[in-house]
C-alpha cells in the first residue's frame, strides 16, 4: 500500500512501523526468517500481509446434522484415506472423516496428489455442500479443507471467521494468526491515515486502524469484505492520482506538431483502401484526426476485436502524418508481425510516392547503417519496425507520429524512449497505441489510464460466421480424416500446441492459463453472440471423454506425428518462438504462398498473422490457454471469405475447464471473453502487469471492483482540480503515498 515505503531490512527505527517484524510478540529470530520468505520484513509489511481467503465457521455442524446442498462446515478426524482409478482412467481420492455423530466422505476427482496431503488421526475442518452417496453417507466433492493443529481449538461466536494466509514450510496458520493478532493490537493505531476524512465519509469507508482489525480479525465476512474494499479503493485512488498528474504534466509541458486534414487529403487516403471503412473505423479515424490537429501530443489507445480492422485506421493516421511533411513510425512486438504490417502497407501504397523502410533486428550491419542514415536525413517518410526502432543509434529527422502495436507486449514505459528520437527537442510526436486483444473498459482505464480510448467492435461486412467445436479424444481419428480431405481440397490448417518440446513456449510463458477456483465468473460472462454451429463434436461434455491421458505433446512431437501419420504426403511445416527470425519468416512466407498446407505452431501466430486461405484450426490442450488467447488464435482463421472452423482438444475433467470452454465455444465476442478472462485469471496474468509500470494491485480486482475504480477515478480528477499539487495539509499523506509508489515509475519526480 501507499502508507509508507518498507525498507528491505530495517532492524530498528524511530518509526515503529518500519522496525523489523522480528520484534513483534510471537516472532523472534527463527520465525522472522520464515516471515522473510513471505516478503515480510517490517511491522508494516506484517500488518498489510493480506489473507488469501477466510474460513466461515459460523454455520458449524455435527456430521449428523448436515443438510443437503447447503454450504456448511464440519470438523472430523481422518479415519481412512483411499485412492483408486476409474475404468476411464479418472483418479479418485476419498478421505473419510468421523465425529461423535457420524461419518463424512471428502472426495477429489483427477487430483491424486490429495491423498498425500492428509494422514490418519489428523483433525480437519471441512467446508462444502454435502450430498448423500449411494451408500447413504454424507459426501462433499472438492471441499475446502483447513487442518487443525493439535493445540488449536475451534473458533466460536465473533471469532468464527478465520483468516487463511499463504504459508511457507515451518510456519502454521495458527502461529501466523496469533502473530497478526499481536501486531494489530500493538500497531494498528500507529498507521497514518492516507485518505482524507471527507473522502472516507463520502465513500463510507472505515478508517485504517479499523480496516486492519477487520482484515485480520473480522467478526463477519461482510467486515472482511469492507476492509478489502477500503484498501482496494485506496489503491485505485493512488494510481489514478498518479495518472492524472502525469497527464496534467504532459498537457502542460509538452508540445506536438499540429497537423491539418483537408477534404482532399481525406479522399486521397480513402481511395487507397479497396473497401469502405465501417462506422466504428470512421469514428476512430475522426477521433485520431481531431487529436493530431492539436499542438498537444495525442495519447490514444485504439483497441479492436479480432478482424475488426484496426490496421486500416492506423494506416490512415500514418498517411495523414506523412502528408503533413512529418515522419511516422509503426512499431510491432515481433518481426513476424512487423513484416505483416510491412506487406499490408506495401499493398495499400503500391502506387504511392511515400518513401518507406523496414527496420528490424535481422538486418545486416550494412543494411542497418544505410537505413539509419536515410531515417536521420529525412529521406524516409514511413518506418515499420520492431524494438530496433528504439535503440540508441536510431534518430529521426522530423518524427510526427508513433504507432505502437500490441502495446501490452512492450510495457507503457517504452513509449518514453521515443521522446529523444524526434529531431526537434521542442516537439514530441503524437502517440497511438493499439491492440487486437479486447480490453475490458475498467482494465483500459487503469493500465492505459493516461490515454484516451477508441474502440472498434464492428466487423467488416461479408465475414462468414465461425464454427467452434470441442472434440472428444475418441473422435480424433475421425476429425483428422475430415481435415485431411479439406486440406486436399485446397484449404490450409493450423495445428496449435501450447509447448515446443515439453516446456512453456518462450513468448507465451506468461500467457498459459492457470486454473482459477470459481465457476461463477464464467457463467456471468456467457452473454456474447453465439458462434455458428458451436458445440461439442460427438455429444455431451462428459469429463472422462475429453481427458487427454498422454503427457503434453509439444509442437515438434506433434509435427513428427502428423507428417508421418494422418497427414503423410501433405506438406507440413513447423513454426515456434525458438526459431531464428529468418527461419520464422521463411516458414510464414511459404505458408502464405500455400506451399505449406498444414502449419504446426505455438502461439507465435497468435497476433497479426494474416493468411486468408488458412480457415481450419486445431488447438491442442485448449485448457492451457486463457480465453483471450484462444480468441486471438481463433482470429487467425477469420480472415477470408470462407467460414473458419476451429476444433479444440482439451482436458475438461475440472468443472472450471468445462465452464471456460463452453463459454469459448458459445461466443465470438472478444470483449465478453476478455472480461471473463480478466475476472478469472486476474489482470496480472491477463496482461502481465509487471511490464506496465503500474505494478500489481494487491487488494483491488479490476473487474469485480468496477464501482470502486469509477469512484476512485472520479475522486482523483476532482482532487487534482481542487489541489493540483496535493499541498493542502489534509492531503499530505496521500501525496506521499503517490510519490512513494509511482514517483519513479511514472516520471513523477515531484507532484505540482
XYZ file of C-alpha atoms in Angstrom:
752
model
C 0.000 0.000 0.000
C 0.956 3.609 -0.147
C 1.090 4.074 3.614
C 4.875 4.004 3.622
C 7.757 2.507 1.736
C 9.050 -0.541 3.584
C 12.831 -0.873 3.703
C 14.205 -4.288 2.859
C 15.924 -4.880 6.158
C 15.153 -2.427 8.897
C 16.273 -3.885 12.203
C 15.307 -0.864 14.238
C 13.848 2.540 13.553
C 12.384 5.595 15.219
C 9.219 4.737 13.340
C 7.849 1.520 14.893
C 6.151 0.595 11.597
C 9.489 0.338 9.791
C 11.051 -1.654 12.630
C 11.847 -5.292 11.983
C 8.919 -7.699 12.313
C 11.270 -9.869 14.370
C 10.371 -7.849 17.462
C 6.622 -8.393 17.200
C 5.399 -10.640 20.004
C 5.483 -14.283 18.928
C 8.056 -13.853 16.134
C 11.689 -13.961 17.267
C 14.798 -14.596 15.107
C 13.926 -18.090 13.811
C 10.331 -17.316 12.869
C 11.412 -13.985 11.376
C 13.455 -15.900 8.779
C 10.277 -17.754 7.800
C 8.356 -14.475 7.531
C 11.066 -13.082 5.261
C 10.355 -15.903 2.814
C 6.830 -14.477 2.585
C 8.184 -10.998 1.843
C 7.621 -9.736 5.393
C 10.494 -7.608 6.708
C 8.865 -4.876 8.779
C 5.905 -4.343 11.075
C 4.218 -2.507 8.198
C 4.720 -5.490 5.891
C 3.155 -7.735 8.522
C 0.086 -5.550 9.027
C -0.576 -5.458 5.277
C 0.029 -9.166 4.678
C -3.402 -9.935 3.318
C -5.296 -13.180 3.929
C -5.761 -15.169 0.741
C -9.163 -16.399 1.966
C -11.415 -16.731 5.011
C -12.903 -19.811 6.613
C -16.500 -19.200 7.667
C -17.164 -21.491 10.597
C -20.302 -19.660 11.655
C -22.518 -22.465 10.260
C -20.662 -25.243 12.043
C -22.488 -28.596 12.191
C -22.153 -32.063 13.564
C -21.975 -34.524 10.670
C -25.340 -35.996 11.683
C -26.956 -32.537 11.442
C -25.865 -31.718 7.879
C -28.397 -30.606 5.259
C -28.085 -31.410 1.562
C -26.825 -28.803 -0.954
C -26.196 -26.089 1.629
C -22.754 -24.669 2.414
C -21.767 -25.942 5.876
C -18.676 -26.720 7.938
C -17.799 -29.793 9.971
C -14.794 -30.908 11.991
C -13.721 -34.532 11.997
C -10.818 -36.905 12.413
C -9.329 -38.722 9.410
C -10.050 -42.450 9.759
C -9.489 -43.639 6.184
C -7.660 -42.482 3.021
C -8.148 -44.322 -0.286
C -7.112 -43.702 -3.870
C -8.350 -45.537 -6.946
C -8.620 -45.165 -10.710
C -11.943 -45.481 -12.516
C -12.379 -47.611 -15.631
C -11.992 -44.458 -17.717
C -8.695 -43.530 -16.095
C -10.004 -40.907 -13.663
C -8.122 -40.733 -10.338
C -10.462 -40.621 -7.305
C -9.242 -39.814 -3.781
C -11.584 -40.353 -0.800
C -10.845 -39.175 2.750
C -13.261 -40.433 5.422
C -13.864 -38.172 8.448
C -15.520 -39.177 11.711
C -17.010 -37.179 14.556
C -19.097 -38.298 17.517
C -22.260 -38.225 15.411
C -21.346 -39.847 12.098
C -19.143 -40.217 9.021
C -18.429 -37.908 6.060
C -16.568 -38.668 2.809
C -14.488 -35.899 1.220
C -13.876 -36.754 -2.465
C -11.498 -35.330 -5.081
C -11.552 -36.266 -8.780
C -8.460 -36.214 -11.002
C -6.309 -34.876 -8.150
C -4.309 -37.944 -6.996
C -1.890 -35.736 -5.042
C -4.633 -35.032 -2.476
C -4.005 -38.474 -0.951
C -0.579 -37.257 0.206
C -1.918 -34.158 1.952
C -3.606 -35.898 4.868
C -2.753 -38.548 7.457
C -4.669 -40.825 9.789
C -5.783 -39.211 13.030
C -5.487 -35.684 11.610
C -8.234 -33.217 12.546
C -9.717 -31.348 9.591
C -12.213 -28.512 9.275
C -14.102 -29.189 6.033
C -16.486 -26.807 4.233
C -18.719 -27.645 1.290
C -22.179 -28.624 0.083
C -22.918 -32.213 1.145
C -24.888 -34.813 -0.800
C -25.862 -38.365 0.115
C -23.669 -41.019 -1.545
C -25.078 -44.239 -2.973
C -24.027 -45.945 0.257
C -26.003 -43.423 2.306
C -23.032 -41.474 3.718
C -22.735 -37.718 3.566
C -20.249 -36.757 0.853
C -18.581 -33.462 -0.152
C -16.881 -33.175 -3.551
C -13.778 -30.963 -3.689
C -14.439 -29.303 -0.289
C -12.310 -26.580 1.252
C -10.110 -28.092 3.946
C -8.309 -26.472 6.869
C -6.107 -28.753 9.011
C -6.285 -28.094 12.758
C -3.108 -28.153 14.817
C -3.029 -30.409 17.878
C -3.355 -27.463 20.277
C -5.770 -25.471 18.122
C -9.382 -25.073 19.208
C -12.381 -24.318 17.037
C -13.397 -20.652 16.991
C -16.910 -19.759 18.043
C -19.080 -16.656 18.057
C -17.390 -13.484 16.790
C -14.127 -15.310 16.092
C -15.799 -17.867 13.813
C -14.313 -16.178 10.709
C -10.731 -17.360 10.320
C -8.237 -15.631 8.016
C -6.272 -18.049 5.837
C -2.772 -16.847 4.925
C -0.193 -18.022 2.443
C 2.427 -20.004 4.334
C 5.955 -21.293 3.973
C 7.367 -24.560 5.278
C 7.787 -24.449 9.045
C 5.035 -21.874 9.649
C 1.490 -22.874 10.619
C -1.797 -20.990 10.195
C -2.469 -20.723 13.923
C 1.025 -19.329 14.537
C 0.619 -16.648 11.886
C -2.882 -15.774 13.084
C -1.564 -15.311 16.618
C 1.315 -13.119 15.387
C -1.100 -10.951 13.391
C -3.415 -10.577 16.398
C -0.493 -9.243 18.442
C 0.650 -6.948 15.616
C -2.805 -5.457 15.083
C -3.334 -4.904 18.815
C 0.008 -3.140 19.227
C 0.491 -1.233 15.966
C -2.787 -0.701 14.049
C -3.467 2.660 15.711
C 0.001 3.897 14.666
C -0.591 3.520 10.915
C -1.046 7.001 9.400
C -4.365 7.637 7.687
C -3.874 8.177 3.944
C -7.463 9.002 2.991
C -8.879 12.413 3.945
C -11.849 12.196 6.288
C -14.115 13.842 3.707
C -13.438 11.032 1.219
C -13.927 8.317 3.846
C -17.284 9.765 4.804
C -18.361 10.291 1.193
C -17.485 6.720 0.204
C -18.494 5.193 3.585
C -15.095 3.642 4.210
C -13.631 2.614 7.586
C -10.511 4.255 8.997
C -7.198 2.497 8.505
C -6.908 1.095 12.066
C -10.405 -0.340 11.898
C -9.648 -1.657 8.413
C -6.657 -3.622 9.698
C -8.686 -5.106 12.551
C -11.445 -6.138 10.147
C -8.899 -7.552 7.712
C -7.229 -9.863 10.224
C -9.942 -10.362 12.878
C -13.333 -9.928 11.219
C -16.478 -10.830 13.104
C -18.247 -11.443 9.778
C -17.386 -11.961 6.129
C -19.019 -8.590 5.453
C -16.450 -6.895 7.696
C -13.596 -8.631 5.891
C -15.026 -7.528 2.552
C -15.425 -3.939 3.773
C -11.789 -3.898 4.841
C -10.617 -5.185 1.481
C -12.799 -2.673 -0.382
C -11.342 0.197 1.622
C -7.807 -0.898 0.711
C -8.830 -1.521 -2.909
C -10.329 1.969 -3.204
C -7.135 3.446 -1.755
C -5.036 1.523 -4.302
C -7.172 2.762 -7.172
C -7.143 6.337 -5.860
C -3.349 6.455 -5.541
C -2.920 5.020 -9.035
C -5.377 7.419 -10.657
C -3.892 10.403 -8.844
C -0.524 9.431 -10.322
C -2.016 9.032 -13.796
C -3.943 12.302 -13.514
C -0.803 14.199 -12.536
C 1.198 12.566 -15.293
C -1.430 13.530 -17.846
C -1.651 17.048 -16.465
C 2.121 17.455 -16.688
C 2.183 16.158 -20.261
C -0.580 18.521 -21.352
C 1.037 21.472 -19.598
C 4.627 20.977 -20.719
C 4.804 19.037 -23.977
C 4.054 20.243 -27.477
C 3.462 18.249 -30.652
C 3.237 19.302 -34.311
C -0.357 20.286 -35.151
C -1.471 18.696 -38.410
C -4.109 19.578 -40.956
C -6.639 17.346 -42.678
C -8.443 18.709 -45.720
C -11.308 17.057 -47.569
C -8.940 16.479 -50.475
C -6.405 14.672 -48.278
C -9.146 12.624 -46.624
C -10.424 11.500 -50.038
C -6.901 10.681 -51.272
C -6.219 8.458 -48.272
C -9.566 6.653 -48.503
C -9.006 5.884 -52.201
C -6.029 3.715 -51.213
C -8.280 1.221 -49.391
C -10.007 -1.456 -51.518
C -13.011 -1.271 -49.172
C -15.222 1.218 -47.368
C -14.434 1.856 -43.706
C -17.018 0.677 -41.178
C -18.908 3.025 -38.859
C -16.584 2.196 -35.950
C -13.495 2.697 -38.125
C -14.752 6.095 -39.266
C -15.402 7.157 -35.678
C -11.884 6.101 -34.665
C -10.385 7.970 -37.637
C -12.290 11.122 -36.644
C -11.082 10.891 -33.025
C -7.470 10.377 -34.084
C -7.555 13.178 -36.651
C -9.045 15.546 -34.060
C -6.186 14.738 -31.674
C -3.492 15.155 -34.320
C -4.784 18.618 -35.217
C -3.885 19.795 -31.704
C -0.498 21.141 -30.603
C -0.515 18.752 -27.635
C 0.658 15.169 -28.123
C -2.080 12.701 -28.955
C -2.049 9.866 -26.416
C -4.708 7.449 -27.601
C -5.387 3.722 -27.297
C -7.071 2.065 -30.271
C -8.493 -1.307 -29.326
C -10.355 -3.592 -31.668
C -11.804 -7.050 -31.714
C -10.010 -9.622 -33.838
C -10.515 -8.850 -37.520
C -12.288 -5.525 -36.903
C -9.783 -3.554 -38.994
C -7.528 -1.521 -36.703
C -4.670 -1.665 -39.232
C -6.624 0.380 -41.771
C -7.221 3.070 -39.142
C -3.517 3.061 -38.292
C -2.589 3.443 -41.972
C -4.924 6.452 -42.219
C -3.118 8.125 -39.295
C 0.319 7.328 -40.745
C -0.573 8.847 -44.113
C -2.113 11.940 -42.521
C 1.201 12.481 -40.737
C 3.314 11.931 -43.863
C 1.103 14.300 -45.858
C 1.938 16.984 -43.277
C 5.688 16.524 -44.045
C 6.483 14.618 -40.850
C 7.924 11.149 -40.453
C 5.815 8.343 -38.967
C 6.854 5.120 -37.224
C 4.963 1.881 -36.626
C 6.461 -0.497 -34.020
C 5.367 -4.139 -33.637
C 6.390 -6.606 -30.900
C 7.759 -9.305 -33.226
C 9.462 -9.424 -36.596
C 6.704 -11.661 -37.955
C 4.099 -9.013 -37.120
C 6.327 -6.154 -38.329
C 6.675 -7.868 -41.711
C 2.923 -8.448 -41.788
C 2.359 -4.696 -41.355
C 5.045 -4.001 -43.954
C 3.294 -6.172 -46.535
C -0.081 -4.593 -45.748
C 1.343 -1.087 -46.160
C 3.024 -2.029 -49.426
C -0.264 -3.354 -50.786
C -2.015 -0.059 -49.964
C 0.883 2.132 -51.141
C 1.873 0.183 -54.265
C 1.427 3.265 -56.476
C 2.275 5.862 -53.844
C 5.353 8.082 -53.600
C 5.563 7.581 -49.828
C 9.149 6.544 -49.003
C 9.176 3.644 -46.565
C 11.616 1.225 -44.923
C 11.513 -1.839 -42.678
C 13.843 -1.738 -39.653
C 14.241 -4.990 -37.716
C 16.939 -6.773 -35.770
C 17.674 -9.193 -38.613
C 19.128 -6.535 -40.948
C 22.812 -6.885 -41.746
C 25.185 -4.265 -40.331
C 25.487 -2.585 -43.727
C 21.711 -2.588 -44.345
C 21.089 -1.176 -40.882
C 23.691 1.580 -41.278
C 22.239 2.689 -44.631
C 18.662 2.568 -43.310
C 19.517 4.604 -40.199
C 21.224 7.213 -42.370
C 18.123 7.590 -44.551
C 15.908 7.963 -41.471
C 18.229 10.538 -39.886
C 18.491 12.610 -43.086
C 14.735 12.665 -43.650
C 14.958 10.578 -46.818
C 12.326 8.204 -45.412
C 8.699 9.109 -44.629
C 7.443 5.933 -43.015
C 9.339 3.398 -40.859
C 7.987 -0.005 -39.824
C 9.963 -1.990 -37.288
C 10.369 -3.876 -34.049
C 12.062 -2.699 -30.853
C 15.029 -1.969 -33.114
C 13.263 1.400 -33.576
C 14.119 2.500 -30.038
C 17.788 1.584 -29.973
C 20.248 4.323 -29.042
C 21.593 4.725 -32.584
C 18.175 5.490 -34.102
C 17.425 9.176 -34.755
C 14.593 10.644 -36.816
C 14.789 13.833 -38.832
C 11.241 15.024 -38.087
C 9.167 12.446 -36.219
C 5.482 13.349 -36.005
C 3.627 10.135 -35.146
C 4.457 6.889 -33.356
C 2.094 3.914 -33.503
C 2.839 1.028 -31.147
C 1.003 -2.200 -31.962
C 0.054 -4.730 -29.282
C 1.389 -2.331 -26.629
C 0.753 -4.737 -23.731
C 3.642 -6.831 -25.065
C 6.045 -3.941 -24.583
C 5.075 -2.091 -21.406
C 3.924 1.507 -21.128
C 7.294 2.902 -20.148
C 8.787 2.164 -23.564
C 6.746 4.997 -25.065
C 9.108 7.386 -23.328
C 12.019 6.026 -25.351
C 10.665 7.749 -28.466
C 10.937 11.175 -26.829
C 14.539 11.761 -27.843
C 14.248 10.371 -31.363
C 12.280 13.138 -32.984
C 14.940 15.548 -34.236
C 13.219 18.640 -32.778
C 13.657 18.583 -28.987
C 10.866 21.145 -28.579
C 8.234 18.870 -30.111
C 7.020 15.427 -29.117
C 5.445 13.011 -31.595
C 1.794 12.075 -31.367
C 1.244 8.596 -29.886
C -1.270 5.965 -30.931
C -1.074 2.587 -29.200
C -3.270 -0.208 -30.445
C -4.220 -3.760 -29.656
C -6.378 -6.508 -31.110
C -6.639 -8.014 -27.634
C -10.017 -6.680 -26.448
C -9.620 -4.991 -23.087
C -12.442 -4.555 -20.550
C -13.132 -0.862 -20.007
C -12.039 -0.893 -16.374
C -8.767 -2.523 -17.351
C -8.167 0.055 -20.069
C -8.883 2.900 -17.634
C -6.221 1.557 -15.290
C -3.459 0.083 -17.431
C -3.864 2.849 -20.019
C -5.312 5.474 -17.701
C -3.207 8.250 -19.219
C -4.653 7.595 -22.691
C -7.889 8.389 -24.482
C -9.602 5.285 -25.824
C -11.120 4.457 -29.217
C -12.915 1.137 -29.714
C -13.687 -0.843 -32.888
C -16.161 -3.664 -32.260
C -17.946 -3.779 -35.614
C -16.631 -6.383 -38.068
C -16.396 -5.604 -41.798
C -19.373 -6.833 -43.850
C -19.087 -10.184 -45.580
C -17.317 -12.050 -42.773
C -18.606 -15.609 -42.510
C -19.726 -16.929 -39.088
C -17.147 -19.007 -37.224
C -17.636 -22.650 -36.256
C -16.065 -23.724 -32.943
C -16.295 -27.265 -31.574
C -14.842 -29.176 -28.650
C -13.789 -32.644 -29.784
C -13.583 -35.715 -27.512
C -10.402 -37.759 -27.752
C -12.433 -40.666 -29.130
C -13.239 -38.593 -32.244
C -9.627 -37.601 -33.023
C -9.153 -40.050 -35.918
C -12.489 -39.057 -37.425
C -11.555 -35.371 -37.284
C -8.096 -35.999 -38.751
C -9.667 -37.743 -41.767
C -12.068 -34.835 -42.287
C -9.297 -32.237 -42.019
C -7.111 -34.130 -44.477
C -9.924 -34.187 -47.026
C -10.474 -30.423 -46.610
C -6.749 -29.677 -46.967
C -6.628 -31.803 -50.120
C -9.410 -29.570 -51.491
C -7.082 -26.576 -51.128
C -7.735 -25.224 -47.630
C -4.904 -24.667 -45.124
C -4.734 -25.756 -41.487
C -3.114 -24.501 -38.271
C -2.381 -27.024 -35.510
C -1.598 -25.049 -32.340
C 0.302 -26.531 -29.386
C 0.998 -24.761 -26.066
C 4.551 -26.113 -25.881
C 7.610 -26.589 -28.084
C 9.021 -29.744 -26.528
C 7.612 -30.135 -23.044
C 8.480 -26.664 -21.723
C 6.474 -23.457 -21.906
C 6.974 -21.571 -25.153
C 9.218 -18.570 -24.506
C 6.929 -15.966 -25.995
C 3.851 -17.382 -24.310
C 5.186 -18.472 -20.958
C 3.281 -15.771 -19.116
C 0.071 -16.444 -21.018
C -0.623 -20.115 -20.346
C -3.732 -20.473 -18.267
C -3.567 -21.151 -14.542
C -6.736 -22.780 -13.246
C -8.917 -20.463 -11.131
C -11.079 -21.601 -8.261
C -14.603 -20.466 -9.143
C -17.103 -21.003 -11.926
C -19.499 -18.123 -11.248
C -17.450 -15.540 -13.120
C -17.546 -17.632 -16.281
C -21.277 -18.163 -16.035
C -21.855 -14.427 -15.585
C -19.795 -13.657 -18.672
C -21.586 -16.037 -21.022
C -23.660 -13.339 -22.702
C -21.878 -12.723 -26.007
C -23.053 -13.631 -29.523
C -23.067 -17.340 -30.178
C -20.614 -18.903 -32.559
C -22.152 -20.536 -35.623
C -22.617 -24.310 -35.228
C -20.953 -24.065 -31.846
C -20.966 -27.220 -29.845
C -19.337 -30.470 -28.938
C -18.449 -32.971 -31.618
C -19.921 -36.306 -30.660
C -22.336 -35.373 -27.871
C -22.283 -34.005 -24.346
C -19.271 -32.684 -22.462
C -18.668 -35.676 -20.210
C -15.364 -35.136 -18.377
C -13.930 -38.587 -18.996
C -14.471 -38.338 -22.751
C -12.176 -35.342 -23.054
C -9.323 -36.220 -20.711
C -6.032 -36.379 -22.604
C -4.188 -39.141 -20.728
C -0.868 -38.689 -22.541
C 1.729 -36.094 -21.475
C 1.593 -32.711 -23.175
C 2.698 -33.165 -26.773
C 4.992 -30.375 -27.892
C 4.882 -28.780 -31.332
C 7.943 -30.700 -32.515
C 6.492 -34.046 -31.446
C 3.105 -33.173 -32.951
C 4.819 -32.154 -36.197
C 6.537 -35.541 -36.486
C 3.322 -37.388 -35.616
C 1.214 -35.567 -38.227
C 3.649 -35.654 -41.139
C 4.404 -39.352 -40.632
C 0.843 -40.323 -39.734
C -2.552 -38.814 -40.619
C -1.129 -36.078 -42.891
C 1.542 -38.189 -44.562
C 2.119 -36.934 -48.095
C 0.913 -33.402 -47.284
C 3.357 -30.528 -46.865
C 3.539 -29.990 -43.092
C 5.523 -27.064 -41.632
C 6.717 -26.176 -38.116
C 6.838 -22.713 -36.526
C 7.706 -21.754 -32.948
C 9.417 -18.998 -30.973
C 12.797 -20.705 -30.743
C 13.417 -20.486 -34.485
C 15.549 -17.553 -35.617
C 13.725 -14.674 -37.302
C 14.820 -15.574 -40.849
C 13.593 -19.137 -40.413
C 10.274 -17.934 -38.980
C 9.736 -15.567 -41.875
C 10.670 -18.257 -44.409
C 8.126 -20.676 -42.933
C 5.397 -17.998 -42.799
C 6.080 -16.906 -46.373
C 5.798 -20.493 -47.633
C 2.544 -20.849 -45.677
C 1.195 -17.605 -47.166
C 2.023 -18.835 -50.685
C 0.277 -22.155 -49.993
C 3.428 -24.264 -50.253
C 2.886 -25.415 -46.658
C -0.576 -26.947 -46.280
C -0.530 -27.709 -42.545
C 1.338 -25.476 -40.083
C 2.112 -26.932 -36.656
C 2.870 -23.986 -34.408
C 2.830 -22.418 -30.967
C 1.301 -19.071 -30.033
C 3.863 -17.287 -32.196
C 0.951 -16.999 -34.679
C -1.383 -15.545 -32.038
C -1.342 -11.934 -33.195
C -1.375 -10.323 -36.610
C -0.600 -13.251 -38.908
C -2.893 -12.948 -41.922
C -3.296 -15.899 -44.310
C -6.826 -15.706 -45.797
C -6.711 -19.260 -47.199
C -5.995 -20.737 -43.743
C -9.525 -21.388 -42.496
C -9.008 -24.520 -40.386
C -7.513 -24.730 -36.888
C -6.938 -27.395 -34.253
C -5.912 -26.270 -30.750
C -4.319 -28.975 -28.615
C -4.713 -28.835 -24.823
C -7.017 -25.832 -25.080
C -7.426 -25.784 -21.294
C -3.852 -24.489 -21.104
C -4.763 -21.159 -22.693
C -6.654 -18.139 -21.411
C -9.921 -17.202 -23.100
C -8.474 -14.074 -24.698
C -5.557 -16.038 -26.090
C -7.884 -18.687 -27.512
C -9.872 -15.888 -29.143
C -6.710 -14.427 -30.676
C -5.736 -17.813 -32.054
C -9.202 -18.404 -33.484
C -8.995 -14.997 -35.112
C -6.263 -16.271 -37.442
C -8.875 -18.250 -39.406
C -11.414 -15.441 -39.680
C -9.511 -13.552 -42.389
C -11.050 -14.868 -45.611
C -14.394 -15.316 -47.353
C -14.728 -18.984 -46.304
C -16.164 -19.709 -42.845
C -13.459 -20.677 -40.365
C -13.596 -23.935 -38.399
C -11.872 -24.204 -35.007
C -11.584 -27.565 -33.211
C -10.413 -27.963 -29.612
C -8.895 -30.934 -27.806
C -8.802 -30.424 -24.052
C -8.720 -31.984 -20.614
C -12.028 -30.832 -19.147
C -12.045 -33.080 -16.106
C -12.411 -29.997 -13.901
C -15.645 -28.040 -13.728
C -13.732 -24.811 -14.325
C -12.240 -26.028 -17.601
C -15.638 -27.190 -18.820
C -17.249 -23.856 -17.993
C -14.470 -21.837 -19.654
C -14.507 -23.845 -22.857
C -18.309 -23.862 -23.011
C -18.138 -20.072 -22.990
C -15.459 -20.010 -25.695
C -17.474 -22.379 -27.886
C -20.625 -20.320 -27.340
C -19.461 -16.762 -28.056
C -17.317 -14.990 -30.630
C -17.426 -11.601 -28.874
C -13.844 -10.824 -27.896
C -14.862 -8.199 -25.342
C -17.099 -10.667 -23.485
C -14.296 -13.224 -23.449
C -11.759 -10.627 -22.323
C -13.939 -9.634 -19.390
C -14.322 -13.250 -18.302
C -10.595 -13.853 -18.788
C -9.562 -10.883 -16.679
C -12.032 -11.825 -13.947
C -10.832 -15.420 -13.872
C -7.089 -15.094 -14.172
C -6.547 -11.730 -12.570
C -5.077 -8.865 -14.507
C -1.518 -9.887 -13.705
C -1.798 -12.918 -15.963
C -4.215 -11.272 -18.414
C -1.569 -8.730 -19.394
C 1.488 -9.396 -17.279
C 1.151 -6.112 -15.379
C 4.718 -6.210 -14.154
C 5.545 -4.853 -17.617
C 3.162 -1.947 -17.366
C 4.718 0.364 -14.848
C 1.595 0.346 -12.667
C 2.622 -2.606 -10.520
C 0.477 -5.380 -9.166
C -2.764 -4.445 -7.432
C -2.695 -6.276 -4.087
C -6.236 -5.582 -2.911
C -8.193 -4.423 -5.945
C -9.768 -6.501 -8.699
C -10.155 -4.619 -11.959
C -13.307 -6.488 -12.916
C -15.308 -7.085 -9.739
C -14.373 -3.705 -8.217
C -15.582 -1.634 -11.153
C -17.623 0.643 -8.862
C -14.596 1.376 -6.672
C -12.460 2.091 -9.718
C -15.002 4.551 -11.125
C -15.327 6.300 -7.744
C -11.556 6.472 -7.274
C -11.007 7.833 -10.780
C -13.709 10.455 -10.283
C -12.290 11.452 -6.884
C -8.736 11.612 -8.256
C -9.798 14.018 -11.004
C -11.655 16.222 -8.503
C -8.688 16.254 -6.109
C -6.315 17.145 -8.945
C -8.514 20.061 -9.990
C -9.037 21.338 -6.420
C -5.479 20.833 -5.160
C -3.168 20.235 -8.160
C -0.054 19.560 -6.101
C -1.845 17.844 -3.189
C -0.272 20.535 -0.995
C -3.150 21.066 1.412
C -2.466 19.614 4.903
C -5.256 17.039 4.694
C -3.680 15.644 1.511
C -0.122 15.307 2.820
C -0.239 11.544 3.442
C -1.970 10.973 0.109
C 0.718 12.949 -1.699
C 3.442 10.934 -0.004
C 1.718 7.681 -0.951
C 1.537 8.674 -4.636
C 5.203 9.651 -4.754
C 6.388 6.578 -2.859
C 4.524 4.155 -5.080
C 4.606 5.773 -8.523
C 7.065 8.655 -8.461
C 9.866 6.718 -10.121
C 7.750 4.612 -12.472
C 5.583 7.327 -13.983
C 8.157 10.140 -14.081
C 6.552 11.908 -11.106
C 9.750 13.328 -9.674
C 7.543 15.811 -7.865
C 3.827 16.498 -7.873
C 2.851 20.068 -8.578
